[in-house]
Short mmCIF file of C-alpha atoms and ligand atoms in Angstrom, two decimals:
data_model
loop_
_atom_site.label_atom_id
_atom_site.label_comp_id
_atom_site.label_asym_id
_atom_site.label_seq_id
_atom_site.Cartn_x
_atom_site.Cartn_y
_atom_site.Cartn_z
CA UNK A 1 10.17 65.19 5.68
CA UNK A 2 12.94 64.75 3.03
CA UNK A 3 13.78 61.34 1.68
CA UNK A 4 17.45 60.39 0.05
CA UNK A 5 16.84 58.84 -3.28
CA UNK A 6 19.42 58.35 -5.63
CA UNK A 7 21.79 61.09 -4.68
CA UNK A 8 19.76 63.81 -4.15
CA UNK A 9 17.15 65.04 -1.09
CA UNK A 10 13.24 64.87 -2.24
CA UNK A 11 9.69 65.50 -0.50
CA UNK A 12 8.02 62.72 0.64
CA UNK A 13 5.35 63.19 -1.90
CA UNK A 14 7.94 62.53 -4.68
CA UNK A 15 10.07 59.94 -3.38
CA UNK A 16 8.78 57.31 -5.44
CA UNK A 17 9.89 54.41 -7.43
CA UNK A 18 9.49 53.08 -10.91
CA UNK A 19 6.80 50.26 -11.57
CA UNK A 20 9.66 48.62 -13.45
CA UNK A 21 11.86 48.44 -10.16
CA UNK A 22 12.44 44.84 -9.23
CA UNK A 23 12.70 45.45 -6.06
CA UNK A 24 8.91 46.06 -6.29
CA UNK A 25 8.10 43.38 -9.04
CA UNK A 26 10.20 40.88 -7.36
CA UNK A 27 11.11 41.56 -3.79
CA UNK A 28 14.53 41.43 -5.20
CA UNK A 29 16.42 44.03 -2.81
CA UNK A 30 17.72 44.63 0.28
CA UNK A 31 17.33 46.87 3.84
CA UNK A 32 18.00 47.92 7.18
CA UNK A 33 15.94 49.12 9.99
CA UNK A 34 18.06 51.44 11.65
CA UNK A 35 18.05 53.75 15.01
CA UNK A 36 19.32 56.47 16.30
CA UNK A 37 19.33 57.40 19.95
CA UNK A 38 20.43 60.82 21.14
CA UNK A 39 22.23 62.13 18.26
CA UNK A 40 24.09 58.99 18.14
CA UNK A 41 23.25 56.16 15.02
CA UNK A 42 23.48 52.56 16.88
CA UNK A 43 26.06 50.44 15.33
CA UNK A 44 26.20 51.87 11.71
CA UNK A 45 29.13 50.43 10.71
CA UNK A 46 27.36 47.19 11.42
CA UNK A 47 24.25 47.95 10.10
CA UNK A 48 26.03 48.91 6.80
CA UNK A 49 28.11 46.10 6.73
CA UNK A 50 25.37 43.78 7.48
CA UNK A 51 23.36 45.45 4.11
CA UNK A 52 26.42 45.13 1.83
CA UNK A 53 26.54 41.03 2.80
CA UNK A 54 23.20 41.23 1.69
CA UNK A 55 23.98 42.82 -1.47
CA UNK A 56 26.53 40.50 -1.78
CA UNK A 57 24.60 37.32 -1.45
CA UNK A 58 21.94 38.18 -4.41
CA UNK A 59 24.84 39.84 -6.01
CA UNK A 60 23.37 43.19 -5.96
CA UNK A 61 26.14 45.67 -6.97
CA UNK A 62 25.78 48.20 -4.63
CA UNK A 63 27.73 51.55 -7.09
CA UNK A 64 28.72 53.59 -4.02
CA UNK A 65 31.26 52.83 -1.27
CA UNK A 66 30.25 51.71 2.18
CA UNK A 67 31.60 54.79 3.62
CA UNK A 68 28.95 56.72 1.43
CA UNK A 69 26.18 54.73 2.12
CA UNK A 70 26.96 55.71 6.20
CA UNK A 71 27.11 59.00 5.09
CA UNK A 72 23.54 59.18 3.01
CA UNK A 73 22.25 58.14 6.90
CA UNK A 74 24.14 60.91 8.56
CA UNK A 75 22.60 63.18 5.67
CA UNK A 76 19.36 62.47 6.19
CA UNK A 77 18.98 62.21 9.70
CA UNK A 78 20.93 65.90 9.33
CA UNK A 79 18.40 67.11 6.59
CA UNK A 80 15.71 66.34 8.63
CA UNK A 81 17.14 67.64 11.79
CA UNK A 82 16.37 64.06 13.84
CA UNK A 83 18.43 63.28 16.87
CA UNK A 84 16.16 59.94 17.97
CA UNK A 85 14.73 58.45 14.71
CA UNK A 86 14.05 54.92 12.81
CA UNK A 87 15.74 54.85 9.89
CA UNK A 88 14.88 52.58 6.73
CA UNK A 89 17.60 52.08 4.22
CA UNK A 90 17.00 50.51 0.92
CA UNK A 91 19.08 49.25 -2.08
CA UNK A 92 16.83 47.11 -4.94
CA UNK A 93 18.00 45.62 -8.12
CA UNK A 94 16.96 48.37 -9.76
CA UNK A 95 14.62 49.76 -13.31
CA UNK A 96 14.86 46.36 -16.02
CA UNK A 97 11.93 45.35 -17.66
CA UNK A 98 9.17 42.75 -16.82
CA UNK A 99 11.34 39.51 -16.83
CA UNK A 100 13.19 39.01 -13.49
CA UNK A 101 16.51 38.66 -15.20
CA UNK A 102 18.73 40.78 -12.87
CA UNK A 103 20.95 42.03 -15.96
CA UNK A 104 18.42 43.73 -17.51
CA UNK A 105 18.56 46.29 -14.19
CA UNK A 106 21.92 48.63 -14.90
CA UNK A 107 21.97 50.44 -11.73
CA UNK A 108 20.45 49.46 -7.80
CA UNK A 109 17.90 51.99 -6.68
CA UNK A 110 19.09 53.65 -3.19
CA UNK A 111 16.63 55.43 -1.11
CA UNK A 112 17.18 56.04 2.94
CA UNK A 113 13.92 56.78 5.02
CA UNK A 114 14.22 58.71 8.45
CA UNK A 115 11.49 59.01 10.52
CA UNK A 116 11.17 60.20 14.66
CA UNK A 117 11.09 57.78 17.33
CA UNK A 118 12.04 58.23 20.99
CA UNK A 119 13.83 55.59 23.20
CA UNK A 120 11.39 53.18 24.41
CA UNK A 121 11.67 52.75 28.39
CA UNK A 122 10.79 49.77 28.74
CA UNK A 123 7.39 48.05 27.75
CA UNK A 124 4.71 45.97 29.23
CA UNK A 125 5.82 42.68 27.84
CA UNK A 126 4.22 41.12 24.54
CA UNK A 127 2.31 37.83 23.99
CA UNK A 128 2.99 35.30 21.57
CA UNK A 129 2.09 32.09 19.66
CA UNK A 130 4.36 29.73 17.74
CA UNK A 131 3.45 30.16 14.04
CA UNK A 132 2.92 26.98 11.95
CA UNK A 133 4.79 29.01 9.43
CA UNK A 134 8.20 27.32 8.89
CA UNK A 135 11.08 30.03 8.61
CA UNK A 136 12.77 29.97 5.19
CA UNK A 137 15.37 26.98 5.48
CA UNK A 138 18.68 28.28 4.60
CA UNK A 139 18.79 26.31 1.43
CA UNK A 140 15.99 27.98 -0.05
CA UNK A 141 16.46 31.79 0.90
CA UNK A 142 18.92 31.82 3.58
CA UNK A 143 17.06 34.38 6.48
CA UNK A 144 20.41 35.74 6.95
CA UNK A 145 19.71 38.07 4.13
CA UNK A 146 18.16 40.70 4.77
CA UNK A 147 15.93 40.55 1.47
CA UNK A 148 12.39 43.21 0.76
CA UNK A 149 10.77 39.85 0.40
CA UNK A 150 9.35 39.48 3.77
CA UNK A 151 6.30 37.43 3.14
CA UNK A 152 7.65 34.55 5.30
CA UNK A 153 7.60 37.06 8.15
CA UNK A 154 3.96 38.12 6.90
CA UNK A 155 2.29 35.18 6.76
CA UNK A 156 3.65 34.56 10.61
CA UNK A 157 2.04 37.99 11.51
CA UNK A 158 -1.15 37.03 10.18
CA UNK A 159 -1.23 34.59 12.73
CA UNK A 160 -0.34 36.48 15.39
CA UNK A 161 -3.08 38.77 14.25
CA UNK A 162 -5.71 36.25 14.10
CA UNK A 163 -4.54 35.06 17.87
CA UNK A 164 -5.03 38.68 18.74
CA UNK A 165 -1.32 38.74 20.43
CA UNK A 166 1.55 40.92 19.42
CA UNK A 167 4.26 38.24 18.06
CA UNK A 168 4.96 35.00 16.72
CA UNK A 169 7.85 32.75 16.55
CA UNK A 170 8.75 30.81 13.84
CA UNK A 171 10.39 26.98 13.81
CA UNK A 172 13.11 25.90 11.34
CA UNK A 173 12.36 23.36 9.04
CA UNK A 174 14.15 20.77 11.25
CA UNK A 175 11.47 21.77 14.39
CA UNK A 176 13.68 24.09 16.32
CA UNK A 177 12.59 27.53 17.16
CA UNK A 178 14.03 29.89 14.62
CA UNK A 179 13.02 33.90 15.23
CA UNK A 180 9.97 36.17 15.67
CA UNK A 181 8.63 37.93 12.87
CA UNK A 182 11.06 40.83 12.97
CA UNK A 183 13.07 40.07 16.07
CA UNK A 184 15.46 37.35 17.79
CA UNK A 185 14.49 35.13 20.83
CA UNK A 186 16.44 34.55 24.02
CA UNK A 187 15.37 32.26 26.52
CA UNK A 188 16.25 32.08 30.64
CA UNK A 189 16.46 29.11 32.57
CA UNK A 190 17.69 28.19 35.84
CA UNK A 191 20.08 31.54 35.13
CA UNK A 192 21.85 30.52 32.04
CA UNK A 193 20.15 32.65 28.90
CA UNK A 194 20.61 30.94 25.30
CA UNK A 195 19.06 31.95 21.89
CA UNK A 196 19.41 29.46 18.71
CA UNK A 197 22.66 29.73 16.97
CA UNK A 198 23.21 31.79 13.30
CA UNK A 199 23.60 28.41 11.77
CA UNK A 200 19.59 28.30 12.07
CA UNK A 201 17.16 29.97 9.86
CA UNK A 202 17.89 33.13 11.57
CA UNK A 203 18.84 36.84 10.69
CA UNK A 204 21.85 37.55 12.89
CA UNK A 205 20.38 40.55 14.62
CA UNK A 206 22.30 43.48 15.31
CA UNK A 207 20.33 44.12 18.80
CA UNK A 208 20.57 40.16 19.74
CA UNK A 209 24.92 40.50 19.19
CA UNK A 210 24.40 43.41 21.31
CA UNK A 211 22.56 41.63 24.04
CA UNK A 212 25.20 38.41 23.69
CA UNK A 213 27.60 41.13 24.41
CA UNK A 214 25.87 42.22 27.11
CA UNK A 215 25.09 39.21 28.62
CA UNK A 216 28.99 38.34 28.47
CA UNK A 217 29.97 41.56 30.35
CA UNK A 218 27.37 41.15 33.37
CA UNK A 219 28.92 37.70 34.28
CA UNK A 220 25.70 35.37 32.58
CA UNK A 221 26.56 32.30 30.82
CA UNK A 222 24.98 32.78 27.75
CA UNK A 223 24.63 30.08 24.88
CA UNK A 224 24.09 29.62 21.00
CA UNK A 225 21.78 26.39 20.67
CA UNK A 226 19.39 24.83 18.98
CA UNK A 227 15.61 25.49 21.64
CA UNK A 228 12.79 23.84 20.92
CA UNK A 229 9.21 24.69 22.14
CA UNK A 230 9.55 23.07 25.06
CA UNK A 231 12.38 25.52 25.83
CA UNK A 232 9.98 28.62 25.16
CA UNK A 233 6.44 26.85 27.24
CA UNK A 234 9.05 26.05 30.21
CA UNK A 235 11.32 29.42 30.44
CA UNK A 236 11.83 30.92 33.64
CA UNK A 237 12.35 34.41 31.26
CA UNK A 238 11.59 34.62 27.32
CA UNK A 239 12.50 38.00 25.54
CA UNK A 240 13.07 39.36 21.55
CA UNK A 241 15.25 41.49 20.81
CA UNK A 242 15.36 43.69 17.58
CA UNK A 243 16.06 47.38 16.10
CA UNK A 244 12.31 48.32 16.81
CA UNK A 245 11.69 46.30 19.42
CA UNK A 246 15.00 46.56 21.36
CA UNK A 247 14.41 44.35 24.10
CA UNK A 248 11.08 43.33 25.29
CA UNK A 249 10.10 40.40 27.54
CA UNK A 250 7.51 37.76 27.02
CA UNK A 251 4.84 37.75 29.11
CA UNK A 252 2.12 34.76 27.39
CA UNK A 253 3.23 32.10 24.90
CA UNK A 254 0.37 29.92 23.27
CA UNK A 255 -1.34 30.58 26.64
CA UNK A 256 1.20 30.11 28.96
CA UNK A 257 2.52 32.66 31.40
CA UNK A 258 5.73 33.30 31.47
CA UNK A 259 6.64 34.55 34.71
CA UNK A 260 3.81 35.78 36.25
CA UNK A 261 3.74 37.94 32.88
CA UNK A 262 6.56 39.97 34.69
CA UNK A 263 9.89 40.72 33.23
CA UNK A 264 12.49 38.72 34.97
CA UNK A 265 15.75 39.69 36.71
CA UNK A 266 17.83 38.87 33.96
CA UNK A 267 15.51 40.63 31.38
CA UNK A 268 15.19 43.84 33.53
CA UNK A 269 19.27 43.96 33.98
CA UNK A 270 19.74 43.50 30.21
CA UNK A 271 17.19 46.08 28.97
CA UNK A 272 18.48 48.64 31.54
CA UNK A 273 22.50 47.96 30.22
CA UNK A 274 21.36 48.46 26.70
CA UNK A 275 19.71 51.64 27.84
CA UNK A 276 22.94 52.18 29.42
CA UNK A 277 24.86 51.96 25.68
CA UNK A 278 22.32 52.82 23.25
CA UNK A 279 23.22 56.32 23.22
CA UNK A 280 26.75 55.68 23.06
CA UNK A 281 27.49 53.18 20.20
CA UNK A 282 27.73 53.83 16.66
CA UNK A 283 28.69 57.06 14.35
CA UNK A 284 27.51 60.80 15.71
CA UNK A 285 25.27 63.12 13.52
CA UNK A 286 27.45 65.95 13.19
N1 PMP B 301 14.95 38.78 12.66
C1 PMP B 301 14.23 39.37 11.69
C2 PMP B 301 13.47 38.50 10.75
C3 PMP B 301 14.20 40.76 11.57
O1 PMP B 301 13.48 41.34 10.61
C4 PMP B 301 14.92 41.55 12.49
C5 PMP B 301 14.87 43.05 12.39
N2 PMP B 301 15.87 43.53 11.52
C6 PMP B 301 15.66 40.91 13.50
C7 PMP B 301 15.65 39.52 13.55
C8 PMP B 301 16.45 41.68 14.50
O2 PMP B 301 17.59 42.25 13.89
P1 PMP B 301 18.21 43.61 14.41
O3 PMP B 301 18.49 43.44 15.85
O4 PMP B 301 19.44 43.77 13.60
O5 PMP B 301 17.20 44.67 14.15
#
């Protein structure tokens, strides 16, 4: 397994970072959890876009062009000769020294991750709680940045872990449901499908665009508003949708079953037009 770091291809065994890097002293950095199905890297532009916003918003200077940065992903899904993979790509703040003042970092570290993972087909539904962890308002650190420091998320999946189920959502500070720990939530109800709006405390999730998209194209009325937990104890159909995940329905929340702990009609049709596409959008490894 070779890992990009810095411009050049290394072992694992030797792709590490500095003790000084803030990304690890501070969380202060930035990612993407990637995939590529068939050959094919879903939505890269996107994905790369999406990590240079991030950039942006901590003001990360990010020293190589957004072409390149797609390219170090086409590298080292090529280097490691992976056609179906998960890819991690990372850009911190950088070496400085032990004060988190960002200046005293001259250059971001960039490293890019590839590891194999096949398509999943399908999968037998997840169960759930609501966390009583609030997600991160967007006044304090906005979740639409895609920051290292995930320990809002964390604290959520200790939870989950303690319920012995799979997931957990995560309110807003205002009460409304916000986002799983590393996914976005759709609801179904009476046929219409909504999922809270970006204006929450939510990351705007490349596979959740995708299944708006989707949605639109098969005829659904789909929605961007605020749910509450009502919405999620009374859905006819609950499902998350992420890079990892892709799309997987609900099956128990806080106890409830959500239908019959079956995936819906809706659900099913989604998941099998993003298998459909998953192959197909985004930038070839050749
Ligand atoms: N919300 C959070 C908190 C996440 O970590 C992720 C995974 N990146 C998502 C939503 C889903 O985003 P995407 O579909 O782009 O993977």
């Amino acid at each position: 397994m070779k890992i990009y770091m810095d411009g050049k291809f290394v072992n694992k065994e030797d792709a590490k970072v500095s003790v000084y890097d803030h990304g690890l002293l501070y969380g202060d950095g930035v990612f993407e959890g990637i995939r590529a199905y068939e050959g094919v890297v879903f939505k890269l532009t996107e994905h790369v876009d999406r990590l240079y916003e991030s950039a942006a918003s901590l003001d990360i200077k990010i020293d190589i062009s957004r072409e390149e940065m797609s390219k170090v992903v086409i590298e080292t899904l090529k280097v490691n000769k992976l056609n179906d993979a998960y890819i991690r790509l990372v850009v911190t703040r950088g070496v400085g020294d032990l004060g988190l003042d960002p200046r005293k970092c001259s250059k971001p570290t960039i490293f890019c991750i590839a590891e194999p993972m096949n398509p999943l087909l399908g999968d037998q539904g997840i169960k759930t709680i609501v966390s009583g962890i609030r997600r991160l308002p967007v006044d304090v650190l906005n979740p639409a940045v895609k920051s290292l420091n995930y320990l809002n998320s964390i604290l959520a999946k200790i939870q989950a872990n303690a319920a012995g189920v799979h997931e957990a959502f995560l309110l807003d500070k205002n009460g409304y449901v916000a986002e799983g720990t590393g996914d976005n939530v759709f609801v179904v109800k009476k046929g219409v499908i909504r999922t809270p709006p970006v204006s929450t405390s939510v990351l705007r999730g490349i596979t959740r665009d995708t299944a708006i998209e989707l949605a639109k194209e098969a005829g659904y009325t789909i929605l961007e508003e605020n749910l509450t937990i009502h919405d999620l104890y009374t859905a006819d159909e609950l499902f998350i949708t992420g890079t990892a995940a892709e799309l997987i329905h609900v099956v128990e929340i806080d106890g409830r079953i959500i239908n019959n702990g079956e995936a819906g009609e809706i659900t099913k049709d989604l998941l099998n037009r993003f298998i459909q596409i998953r192959g197909k959008i985004g930038d070839k490894i050749e």
